[in-house]
Coordinates of C-alpha atoms and ligand atoms in Angstrom, one line a residue:
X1 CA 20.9 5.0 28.8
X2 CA 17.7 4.0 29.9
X3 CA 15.3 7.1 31.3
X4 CA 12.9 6.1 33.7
X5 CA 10.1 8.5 35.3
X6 CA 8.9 9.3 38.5
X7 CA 5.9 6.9 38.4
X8 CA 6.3 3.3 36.8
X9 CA 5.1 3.4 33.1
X10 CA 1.8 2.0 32.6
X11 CA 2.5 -0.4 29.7
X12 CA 5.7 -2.0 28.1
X13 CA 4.2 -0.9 24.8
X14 CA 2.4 2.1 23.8
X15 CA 0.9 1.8 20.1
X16 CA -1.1 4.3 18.1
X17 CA -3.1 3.2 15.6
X18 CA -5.1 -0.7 15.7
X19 CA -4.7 -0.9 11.4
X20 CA -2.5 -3.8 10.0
X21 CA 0.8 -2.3 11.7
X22 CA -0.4 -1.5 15.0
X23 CA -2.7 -4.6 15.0
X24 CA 0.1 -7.0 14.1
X25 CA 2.8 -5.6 16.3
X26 CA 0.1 -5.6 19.7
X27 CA -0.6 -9.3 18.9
X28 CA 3.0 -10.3 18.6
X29 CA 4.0 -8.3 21.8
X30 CA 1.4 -9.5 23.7
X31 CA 1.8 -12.5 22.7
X32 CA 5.7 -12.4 24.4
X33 CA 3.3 -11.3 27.5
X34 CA 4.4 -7.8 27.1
X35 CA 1.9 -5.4 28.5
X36 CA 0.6 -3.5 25.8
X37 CA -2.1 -0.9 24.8
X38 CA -3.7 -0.2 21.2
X39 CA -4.9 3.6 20.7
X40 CA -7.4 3.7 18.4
X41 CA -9.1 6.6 17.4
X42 CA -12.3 5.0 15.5
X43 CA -14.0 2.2 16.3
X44 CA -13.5 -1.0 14.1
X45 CA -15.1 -2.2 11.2
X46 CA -13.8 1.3 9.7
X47 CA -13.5 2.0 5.7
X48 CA -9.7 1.8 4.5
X49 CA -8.7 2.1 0.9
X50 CA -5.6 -0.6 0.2
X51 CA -7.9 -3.5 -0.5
X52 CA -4.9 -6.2 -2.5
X53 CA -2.2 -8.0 -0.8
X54 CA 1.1 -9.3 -1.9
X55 CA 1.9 -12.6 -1.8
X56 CA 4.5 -12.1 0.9
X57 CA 1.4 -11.6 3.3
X58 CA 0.2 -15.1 2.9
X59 CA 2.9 -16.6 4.6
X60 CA 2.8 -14.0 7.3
X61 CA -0.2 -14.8 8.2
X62 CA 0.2 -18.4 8.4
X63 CA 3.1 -17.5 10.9
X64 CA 0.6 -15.7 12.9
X65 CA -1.7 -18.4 13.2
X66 CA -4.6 -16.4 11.4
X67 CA -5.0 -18.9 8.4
X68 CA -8.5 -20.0 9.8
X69 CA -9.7 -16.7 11.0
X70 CA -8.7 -15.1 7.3
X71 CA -10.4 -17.8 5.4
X72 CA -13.7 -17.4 6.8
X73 CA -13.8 -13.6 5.3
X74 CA -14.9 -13.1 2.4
X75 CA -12.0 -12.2 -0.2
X76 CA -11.0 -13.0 -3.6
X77 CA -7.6 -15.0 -4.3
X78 CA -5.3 -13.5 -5.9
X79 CA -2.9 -15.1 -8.3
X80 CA -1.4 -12.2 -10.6
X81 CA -2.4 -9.2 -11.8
X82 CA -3.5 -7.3 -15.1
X83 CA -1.3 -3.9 -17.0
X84 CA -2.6 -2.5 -20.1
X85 CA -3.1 0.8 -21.6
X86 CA -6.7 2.4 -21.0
X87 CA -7.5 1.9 -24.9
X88 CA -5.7 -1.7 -25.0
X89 CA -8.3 -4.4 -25.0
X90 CA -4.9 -6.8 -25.1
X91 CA -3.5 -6.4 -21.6
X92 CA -0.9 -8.4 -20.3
X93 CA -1.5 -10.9 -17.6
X94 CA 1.2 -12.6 -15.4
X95 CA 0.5 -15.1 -12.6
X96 CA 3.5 -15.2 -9.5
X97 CA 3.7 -18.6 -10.5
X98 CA 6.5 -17.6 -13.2
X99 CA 8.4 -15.3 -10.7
X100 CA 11.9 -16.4 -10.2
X101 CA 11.5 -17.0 -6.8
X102 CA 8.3 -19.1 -5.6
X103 CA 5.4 -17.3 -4.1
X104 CA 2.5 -18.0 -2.8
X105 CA -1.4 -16.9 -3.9
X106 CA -2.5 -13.9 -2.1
X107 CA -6.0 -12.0 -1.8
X108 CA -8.1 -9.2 -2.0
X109 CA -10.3 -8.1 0.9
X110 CA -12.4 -5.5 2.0
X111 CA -10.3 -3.5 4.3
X112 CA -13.2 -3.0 7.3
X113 CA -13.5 -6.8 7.5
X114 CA -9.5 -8.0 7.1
X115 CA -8.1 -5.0 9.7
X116 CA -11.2 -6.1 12.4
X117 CA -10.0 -9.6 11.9
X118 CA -6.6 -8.5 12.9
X119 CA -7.5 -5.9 15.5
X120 CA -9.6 -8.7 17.0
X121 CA -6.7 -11.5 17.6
X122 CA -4.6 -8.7 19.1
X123 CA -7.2 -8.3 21.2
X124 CA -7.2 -12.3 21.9
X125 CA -3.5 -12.1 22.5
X126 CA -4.0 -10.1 25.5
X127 CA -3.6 -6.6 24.0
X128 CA -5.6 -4.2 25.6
X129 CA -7.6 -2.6 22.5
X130 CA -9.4 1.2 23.4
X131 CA -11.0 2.1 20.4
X132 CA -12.4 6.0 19.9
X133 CA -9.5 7.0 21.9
X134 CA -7.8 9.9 19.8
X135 CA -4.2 10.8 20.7
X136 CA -3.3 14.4 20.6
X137 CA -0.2 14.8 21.2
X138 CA 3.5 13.4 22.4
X139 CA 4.5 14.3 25.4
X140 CA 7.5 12.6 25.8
X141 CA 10.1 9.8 23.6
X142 CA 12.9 8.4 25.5
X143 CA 13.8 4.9 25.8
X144 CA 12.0 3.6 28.9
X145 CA 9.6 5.9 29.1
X146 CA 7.2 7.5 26.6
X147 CA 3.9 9.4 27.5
X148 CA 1.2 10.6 25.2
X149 CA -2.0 12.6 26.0
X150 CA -5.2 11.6 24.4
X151 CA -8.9 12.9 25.0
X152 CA -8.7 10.8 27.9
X153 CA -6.0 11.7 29.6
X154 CA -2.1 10.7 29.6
X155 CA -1.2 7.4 28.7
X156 CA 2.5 6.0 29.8
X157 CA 4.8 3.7 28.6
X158 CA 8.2 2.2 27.8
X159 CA 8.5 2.3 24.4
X160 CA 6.1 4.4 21.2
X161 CA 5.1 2.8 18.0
X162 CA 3.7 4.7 15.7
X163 CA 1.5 3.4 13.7
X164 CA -1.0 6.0 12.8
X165 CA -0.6 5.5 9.2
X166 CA -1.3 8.9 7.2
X167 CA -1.2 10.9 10.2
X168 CA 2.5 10.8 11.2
X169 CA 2.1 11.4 14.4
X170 CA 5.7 11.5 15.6
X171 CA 6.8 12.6 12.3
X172 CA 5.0 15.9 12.7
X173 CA 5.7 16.0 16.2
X174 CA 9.8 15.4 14.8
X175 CA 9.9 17.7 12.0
X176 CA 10.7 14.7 10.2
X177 CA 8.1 14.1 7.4
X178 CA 9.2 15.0 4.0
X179 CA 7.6 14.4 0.7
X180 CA 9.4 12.0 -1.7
X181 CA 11.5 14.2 -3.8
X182 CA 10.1 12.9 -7.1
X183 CA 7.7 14.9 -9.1
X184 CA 5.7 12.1 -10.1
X185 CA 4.5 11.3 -6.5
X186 CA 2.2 14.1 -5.7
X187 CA -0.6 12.5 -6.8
X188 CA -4.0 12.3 -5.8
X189 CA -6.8 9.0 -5.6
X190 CA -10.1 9.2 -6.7
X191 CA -12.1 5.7 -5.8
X192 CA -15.3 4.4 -5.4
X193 CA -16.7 0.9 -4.7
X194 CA -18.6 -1.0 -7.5
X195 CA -21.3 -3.8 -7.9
X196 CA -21.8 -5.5 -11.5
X197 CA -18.3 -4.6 -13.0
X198 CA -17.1 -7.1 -15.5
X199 CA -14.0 -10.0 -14.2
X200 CA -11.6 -12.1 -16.0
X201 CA -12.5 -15.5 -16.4
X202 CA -10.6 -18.5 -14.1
X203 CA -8.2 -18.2 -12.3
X204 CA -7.6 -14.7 -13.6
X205 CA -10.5 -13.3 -12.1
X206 CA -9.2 -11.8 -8.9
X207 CA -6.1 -10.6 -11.2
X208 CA -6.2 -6.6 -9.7
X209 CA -5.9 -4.6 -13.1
X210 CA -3.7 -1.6 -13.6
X211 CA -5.2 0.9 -16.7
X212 CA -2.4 3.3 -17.4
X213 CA -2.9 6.4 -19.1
X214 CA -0.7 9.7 -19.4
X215 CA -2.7 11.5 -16.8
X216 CA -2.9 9.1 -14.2
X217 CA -3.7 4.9 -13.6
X218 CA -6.7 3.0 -12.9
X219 CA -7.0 -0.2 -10.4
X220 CA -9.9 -2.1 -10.7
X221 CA -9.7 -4.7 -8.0
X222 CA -12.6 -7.6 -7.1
X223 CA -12.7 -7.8 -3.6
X224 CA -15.5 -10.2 -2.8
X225 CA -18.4 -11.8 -4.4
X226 CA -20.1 -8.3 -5.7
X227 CA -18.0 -5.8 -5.1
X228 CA -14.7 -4.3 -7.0
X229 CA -12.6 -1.7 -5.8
X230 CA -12.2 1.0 -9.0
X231 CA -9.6 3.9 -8.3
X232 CA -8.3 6.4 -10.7
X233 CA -4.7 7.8 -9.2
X234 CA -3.6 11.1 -11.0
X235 CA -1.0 13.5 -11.2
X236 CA -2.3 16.2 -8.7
X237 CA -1.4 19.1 -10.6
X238 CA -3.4 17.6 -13.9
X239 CA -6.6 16.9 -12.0
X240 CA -6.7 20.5 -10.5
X241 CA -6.1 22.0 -14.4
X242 CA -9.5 19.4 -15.1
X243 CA -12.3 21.8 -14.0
X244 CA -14.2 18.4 -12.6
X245 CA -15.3 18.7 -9.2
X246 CA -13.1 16.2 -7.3
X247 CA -16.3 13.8 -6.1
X248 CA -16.7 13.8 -9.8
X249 CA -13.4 12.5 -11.3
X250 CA -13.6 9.5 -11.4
X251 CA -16.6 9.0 -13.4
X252 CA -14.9 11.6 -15.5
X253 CA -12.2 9.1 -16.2
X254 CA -14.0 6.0 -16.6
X255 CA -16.4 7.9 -19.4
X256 CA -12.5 8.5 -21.1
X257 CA -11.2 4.9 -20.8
X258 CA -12.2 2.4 -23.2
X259 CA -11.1 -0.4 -21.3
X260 CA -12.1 0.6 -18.0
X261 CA -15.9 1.5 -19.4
X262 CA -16.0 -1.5 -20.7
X263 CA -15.6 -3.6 -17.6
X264 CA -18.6 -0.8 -15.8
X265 CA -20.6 -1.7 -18.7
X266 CA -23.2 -2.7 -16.4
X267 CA -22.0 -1.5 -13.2
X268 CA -23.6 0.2 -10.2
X269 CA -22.5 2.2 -7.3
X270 CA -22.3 5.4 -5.8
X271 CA -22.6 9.0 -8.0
X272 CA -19.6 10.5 -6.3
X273 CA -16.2 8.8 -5.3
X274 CA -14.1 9.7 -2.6
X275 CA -10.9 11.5 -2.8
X276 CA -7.5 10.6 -0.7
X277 CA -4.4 12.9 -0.9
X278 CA -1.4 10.0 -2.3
X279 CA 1.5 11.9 -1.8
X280 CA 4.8 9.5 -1.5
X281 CA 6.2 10.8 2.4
X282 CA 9.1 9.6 4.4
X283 CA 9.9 10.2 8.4
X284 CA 13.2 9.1 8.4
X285 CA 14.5 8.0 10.9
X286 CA 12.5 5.0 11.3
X287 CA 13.7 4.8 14.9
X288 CA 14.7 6.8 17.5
X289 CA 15.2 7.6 21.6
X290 CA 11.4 5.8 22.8
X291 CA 10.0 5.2 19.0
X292 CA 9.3 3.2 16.0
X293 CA 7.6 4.0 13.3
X294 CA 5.4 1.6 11.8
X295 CA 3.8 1.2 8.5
X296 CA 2.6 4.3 7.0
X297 CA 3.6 6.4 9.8
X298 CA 7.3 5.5 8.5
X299 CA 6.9 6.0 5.1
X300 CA 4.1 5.8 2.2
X301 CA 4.5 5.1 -1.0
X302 CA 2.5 5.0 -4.4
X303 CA 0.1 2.3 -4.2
X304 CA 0.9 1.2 -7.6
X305 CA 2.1 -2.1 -7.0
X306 CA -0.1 -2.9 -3.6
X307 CA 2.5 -3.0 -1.2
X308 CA 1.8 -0.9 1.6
X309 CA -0.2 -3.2 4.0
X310 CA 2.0 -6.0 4.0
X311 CA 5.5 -3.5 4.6
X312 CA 3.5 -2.6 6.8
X313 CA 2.5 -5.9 8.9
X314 CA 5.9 -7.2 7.9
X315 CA 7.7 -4.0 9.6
X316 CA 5.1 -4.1 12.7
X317 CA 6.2 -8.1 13.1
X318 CA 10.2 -6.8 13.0
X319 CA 9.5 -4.3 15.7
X320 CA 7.7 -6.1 17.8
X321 CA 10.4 -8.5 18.3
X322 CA 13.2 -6.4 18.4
X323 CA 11.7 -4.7 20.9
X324 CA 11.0 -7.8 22.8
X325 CA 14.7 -8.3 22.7
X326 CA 15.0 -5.2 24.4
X327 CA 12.3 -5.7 26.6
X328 CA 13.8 -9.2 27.7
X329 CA 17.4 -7.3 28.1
X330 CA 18.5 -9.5 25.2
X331 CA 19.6 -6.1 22.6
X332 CA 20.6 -2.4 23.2
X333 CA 18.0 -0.1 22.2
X334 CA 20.1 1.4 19.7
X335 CA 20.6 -2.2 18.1
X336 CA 17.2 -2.9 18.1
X337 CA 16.4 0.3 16.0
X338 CA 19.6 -0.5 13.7
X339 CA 18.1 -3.7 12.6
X340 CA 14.7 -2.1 12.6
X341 CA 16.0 0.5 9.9
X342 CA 17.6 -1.7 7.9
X343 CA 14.8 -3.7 7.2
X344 CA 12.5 -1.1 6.6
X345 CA 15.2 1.0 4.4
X346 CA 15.8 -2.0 2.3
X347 CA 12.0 -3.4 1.5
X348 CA 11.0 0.5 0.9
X349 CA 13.6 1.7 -1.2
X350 CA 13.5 -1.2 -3.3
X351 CA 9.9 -0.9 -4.0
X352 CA 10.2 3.5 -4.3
X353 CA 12.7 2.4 -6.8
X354 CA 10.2 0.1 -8.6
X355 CA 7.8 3.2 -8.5
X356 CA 10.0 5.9 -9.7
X357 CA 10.7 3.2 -12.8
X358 CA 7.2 2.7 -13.4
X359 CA 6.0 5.9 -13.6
X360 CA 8.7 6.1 -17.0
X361 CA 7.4 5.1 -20.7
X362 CA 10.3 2.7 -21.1
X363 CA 9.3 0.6 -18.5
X364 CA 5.8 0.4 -19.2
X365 CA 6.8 -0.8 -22.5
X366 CA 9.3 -3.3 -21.3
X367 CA 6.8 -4.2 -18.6
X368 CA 3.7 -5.4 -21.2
X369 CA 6.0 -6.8 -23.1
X370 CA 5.6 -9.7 -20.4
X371 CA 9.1 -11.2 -21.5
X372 CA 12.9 -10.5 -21.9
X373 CA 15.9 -11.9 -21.5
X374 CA 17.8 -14.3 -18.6
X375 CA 14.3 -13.8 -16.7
X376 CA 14.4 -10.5 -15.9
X377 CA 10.7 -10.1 -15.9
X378 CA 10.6 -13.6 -13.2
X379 CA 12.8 -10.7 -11.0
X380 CA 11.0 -8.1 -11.6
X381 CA 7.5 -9.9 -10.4
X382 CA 9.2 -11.9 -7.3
X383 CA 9.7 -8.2 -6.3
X384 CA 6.7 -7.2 -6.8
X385 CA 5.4 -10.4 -4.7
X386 CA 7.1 -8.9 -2.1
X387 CA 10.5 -11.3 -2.0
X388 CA 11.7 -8.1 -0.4
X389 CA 12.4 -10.0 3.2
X390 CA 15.2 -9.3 4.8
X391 CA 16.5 -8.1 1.8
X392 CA 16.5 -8.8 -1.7
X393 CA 18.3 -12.0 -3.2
X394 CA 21.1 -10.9 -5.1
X395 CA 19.6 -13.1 -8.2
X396 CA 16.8 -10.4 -8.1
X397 CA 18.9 -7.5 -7.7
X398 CA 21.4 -7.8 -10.7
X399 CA 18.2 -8.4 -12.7
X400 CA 17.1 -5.2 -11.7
X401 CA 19.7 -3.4 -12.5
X402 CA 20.0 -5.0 -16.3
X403 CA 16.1 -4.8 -16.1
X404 CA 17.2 -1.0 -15.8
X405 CA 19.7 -1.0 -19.0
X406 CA 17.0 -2.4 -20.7
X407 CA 15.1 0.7 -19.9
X408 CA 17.6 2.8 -20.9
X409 CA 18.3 1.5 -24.3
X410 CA 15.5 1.1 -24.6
X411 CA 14.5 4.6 -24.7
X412 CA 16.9 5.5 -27.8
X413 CA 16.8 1.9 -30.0
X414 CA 13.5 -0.1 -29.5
X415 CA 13.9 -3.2 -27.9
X416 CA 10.3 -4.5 -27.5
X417 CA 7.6 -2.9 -29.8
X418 CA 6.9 1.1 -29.4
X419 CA 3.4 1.9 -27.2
X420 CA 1.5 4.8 -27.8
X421 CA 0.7 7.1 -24.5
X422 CA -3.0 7.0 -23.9
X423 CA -4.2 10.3 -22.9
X424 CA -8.1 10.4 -21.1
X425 CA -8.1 14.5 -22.3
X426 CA -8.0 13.6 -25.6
X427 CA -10.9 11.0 -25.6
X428 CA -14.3 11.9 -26.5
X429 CA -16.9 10.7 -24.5
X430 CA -19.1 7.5 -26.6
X431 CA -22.5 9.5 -26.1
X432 CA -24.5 12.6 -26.7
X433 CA -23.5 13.3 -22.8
X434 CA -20.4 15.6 -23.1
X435 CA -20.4 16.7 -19.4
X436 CA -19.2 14.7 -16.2
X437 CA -22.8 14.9 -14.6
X438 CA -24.1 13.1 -17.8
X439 CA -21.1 10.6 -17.7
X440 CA -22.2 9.1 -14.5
X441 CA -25.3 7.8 -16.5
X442 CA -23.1 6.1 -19.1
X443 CA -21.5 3.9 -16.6
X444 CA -24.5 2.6 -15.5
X445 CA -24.8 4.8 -11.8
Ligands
LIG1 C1 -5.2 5.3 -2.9 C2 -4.5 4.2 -2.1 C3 -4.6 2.9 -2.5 C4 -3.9 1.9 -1.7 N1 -3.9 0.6 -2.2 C5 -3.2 -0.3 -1.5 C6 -3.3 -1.7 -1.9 O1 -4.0 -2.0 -2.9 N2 -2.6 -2.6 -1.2 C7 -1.9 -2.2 -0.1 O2 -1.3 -3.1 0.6 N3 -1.9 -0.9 0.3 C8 -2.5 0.0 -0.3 N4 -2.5 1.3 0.1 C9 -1.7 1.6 1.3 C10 -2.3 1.0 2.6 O3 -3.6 1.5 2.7 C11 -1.5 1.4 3.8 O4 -0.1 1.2 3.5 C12 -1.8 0.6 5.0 O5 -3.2 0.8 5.4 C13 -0.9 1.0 6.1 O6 -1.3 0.4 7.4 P1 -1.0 1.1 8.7 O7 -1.3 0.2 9.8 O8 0.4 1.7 8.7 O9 -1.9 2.4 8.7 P2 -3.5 2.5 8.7 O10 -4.1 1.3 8.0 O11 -3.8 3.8 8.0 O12 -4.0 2.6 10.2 C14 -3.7 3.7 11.0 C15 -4.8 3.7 12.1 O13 -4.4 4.7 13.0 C16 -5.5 5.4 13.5 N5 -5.1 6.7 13.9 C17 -4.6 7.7 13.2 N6 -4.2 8.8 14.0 C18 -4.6 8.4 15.2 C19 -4.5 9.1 16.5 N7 -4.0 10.3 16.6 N8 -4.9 8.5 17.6 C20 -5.4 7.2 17.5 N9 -5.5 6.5 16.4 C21 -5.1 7.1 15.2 C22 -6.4 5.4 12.3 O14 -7.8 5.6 12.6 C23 -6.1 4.1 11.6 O15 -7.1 3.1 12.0 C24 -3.2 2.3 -0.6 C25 -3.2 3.6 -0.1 C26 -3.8 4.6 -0.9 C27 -3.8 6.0 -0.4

């Protein structure tokens, strides 16, 4: 049933939030000529960490006719990526090329420019854009009419999205934000940007590199010309037990990691990093009376294998013409959100899956072993290319699952040869500079 209120809602769509999800959902809509209004608290170019994009995302935005608009940013293509222990000079390097299903080359970009770019063609679309507008609060959800006050008054519509990334909006306004139930999730991001850090060669240079350790991962990721992208994700309960102020652990870490000092042999950047809480979330349901939930503001999930922005664009590009159905009287509103859930249920859980595998020994070893039977490894990266859409080919999934006996035997009779845990604690730092004020020196700050 479809509520209506006493004054006619100002806009078809109401979103909150102008990053990928709310950007790309506002173009599509008002591309449909829906009426609809982006709530955005900043004001665009802002920093966003989440700087490398699945292949998946290429495609996407061909279909949304940004091709020439991307292209002029500067970025760095993308063609596979880089695993290896911290103290493992020998990492292992895969291109999507050998995925079992074909994908395409993707990028990394600085997040300020790509998300402008986006906010801006909604804004060409015909969406009407109000930056530095914060919402506060819900005031009401119900199909055909939603309101929400911001610090400029109320603002009415037919239908919510959500798509205020970290802050959950309507999942705190719900009740319905709950941490992922794994243990290995509550983790916390230490990151920094970087000139001068050593790249691969080729066509491997824009190959984003994953440094594992027992405490916690590294991603070093090249993101234009100068500049790379060097995080440090660690169990949060480990980095509290450090004693190293958080501005301070990342230099911490890269003074402990051969590999990783190595590559910011002759780097430069800032003394401190930054610090962002990365604790896996979910606001299920994805959907309900008046809302979706887009992006991050449905669920968030390790960044390990870069997936977040394009779930997100992809989910915002679902919603958007589901709800365009609806609009159009082409779809219940319960049928809309039913399709809307599924897709979002089955691209998440696949990847939290992925995640919850990754963060186990046996699959690291499997992983760098780069090869295995009846292609299980071509699977395992068209999955992480983001083959995910509408839902994963069966071919992928029974790989998956024999991908995870492999795992499990793994564990008890070697199949691939035995890696030793890197641990950053038990590293001394190369100089005479024992302390995490004097580290910063050794990498070259
Ligand atoms: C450490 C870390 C590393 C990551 N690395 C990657 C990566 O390599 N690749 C990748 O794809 N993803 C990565 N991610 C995830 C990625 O950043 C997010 O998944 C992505 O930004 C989600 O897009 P979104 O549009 O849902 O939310 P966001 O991009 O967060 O956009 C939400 C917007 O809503 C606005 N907003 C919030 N509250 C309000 C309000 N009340 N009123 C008005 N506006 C509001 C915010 O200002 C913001 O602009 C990473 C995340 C973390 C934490």
């Amino acid at each position: 049933m479809i509520a209506m209120h006493a004054s006619a809602p100002q806009y078809d769509v109401v979103i909150v939030g102008g990053g990928p999800g709310g950007a790309t959902a506002g173009m599509v809509l008002a591309r449909a000529g829906k009426k609809v209004v982006i709530l955005e608290k900043t004001k665009f170019p802002r920093f966003h960490i989440g700087e490398s994009f699945l292949p998946r995302n290429f495609p996407l935005i061909q279909e949304l006719g940004l091709e020439e608009e991307f292209k002029k940013l500067p970025h760095v293509p993308k063609l596979g990526a880089e695993f290896g222990m911290g103290d493992d000079f020998n990492s292992s390097r895969f291109t999507f090329r050998i995925g079992l299903l074909p994908g395409s080359p993707t990028f990394n970009i600085e997040r300020a420019v790509f998300d402008e770019m986006l906010l801006n063609a909604a804004k060409k679309s015909g969406a009407e854009v109000r930056e530095n507008v914060l919402v506060r609060q819900i005031v009401r959800m119900r199909d055909g009419d939603v309101a929400v006050m911001t610090d400029q008054g109320e603002i009415t519509g037919k239908y919510l999205f959500d798509a205020s990334g970290q802050s959950t909006l309507v999942g705190k306004h719900l009740g319905t934000r709950h941490p992922h139930k794994s243990k290995h999730l509550k983790r916390i991001a230490y990151y920094q940007h970087f000139e001068g850090v050593k790249r691969l060669a080729g066509e491997e240079e824009g190959h984003p590199a994953i440094f594992m350790s027992e405490e916690g991962w590294f991603w070093v990721i090249p993101i234009n010309d100068k500049v790379t992208s060097i995080g440090l994700v660690m169990d949060a309960e480990i980095a509290k037990s450090l004693g190293v102020p958080a501005n301070q652990i990342l230099q911490w870490g890269i003074a402990r990691c051969p590999v990783v000092r190595d590559r910011c042999a002759n780097a430069t950047g800032p003394e401190k990093n930054d610090v962002i809480a990365d604790f896996s979330y979910m606001c299920k349901p994805y959907a309900g009376d008046g809302y979706f939930l887009l992006g991050d503001a449905a669920a968030f999930m390790d960044p390990i294998f870069s997936s977040g922005a394009t779930l997100a664009m992809m989910g915002a590009n679902e919603a958007a013409g589901r709800i365009i159905d609806v609009l159009d009287g082409k779809m219940s509103p319960a049928t809309a959100r039913k399709k809307y859930i599924k897709l979002v249920e089955g691209s998440t859980s696949i990847f939290f899956g992925l995640i919850r595998d990754y963060y186990t020994h046996s699959f690291r070893e499997l992983f760098l072993n780069g090869q295995g039977p009846l292609n299980v490894h071509g699977a395992v990266i068209s999955i992480l290319a983001g083959q995910v859409f509408p839902k994963p080919a069966w071919a992928l999934r029974w790989r998956l699952w024999f991908f995870r006996l492999c795992m499990l035997v793994n564990r008890f009779y070697p199949l691939v040869p035995k890696r030793k845990m890197f641990s950053l604690r038990e590293q001394q730092v190369p100089t005479e500079t024992p302390d995490a004020e004097a580290d910063l020196a050794s990498i070259g700050t």
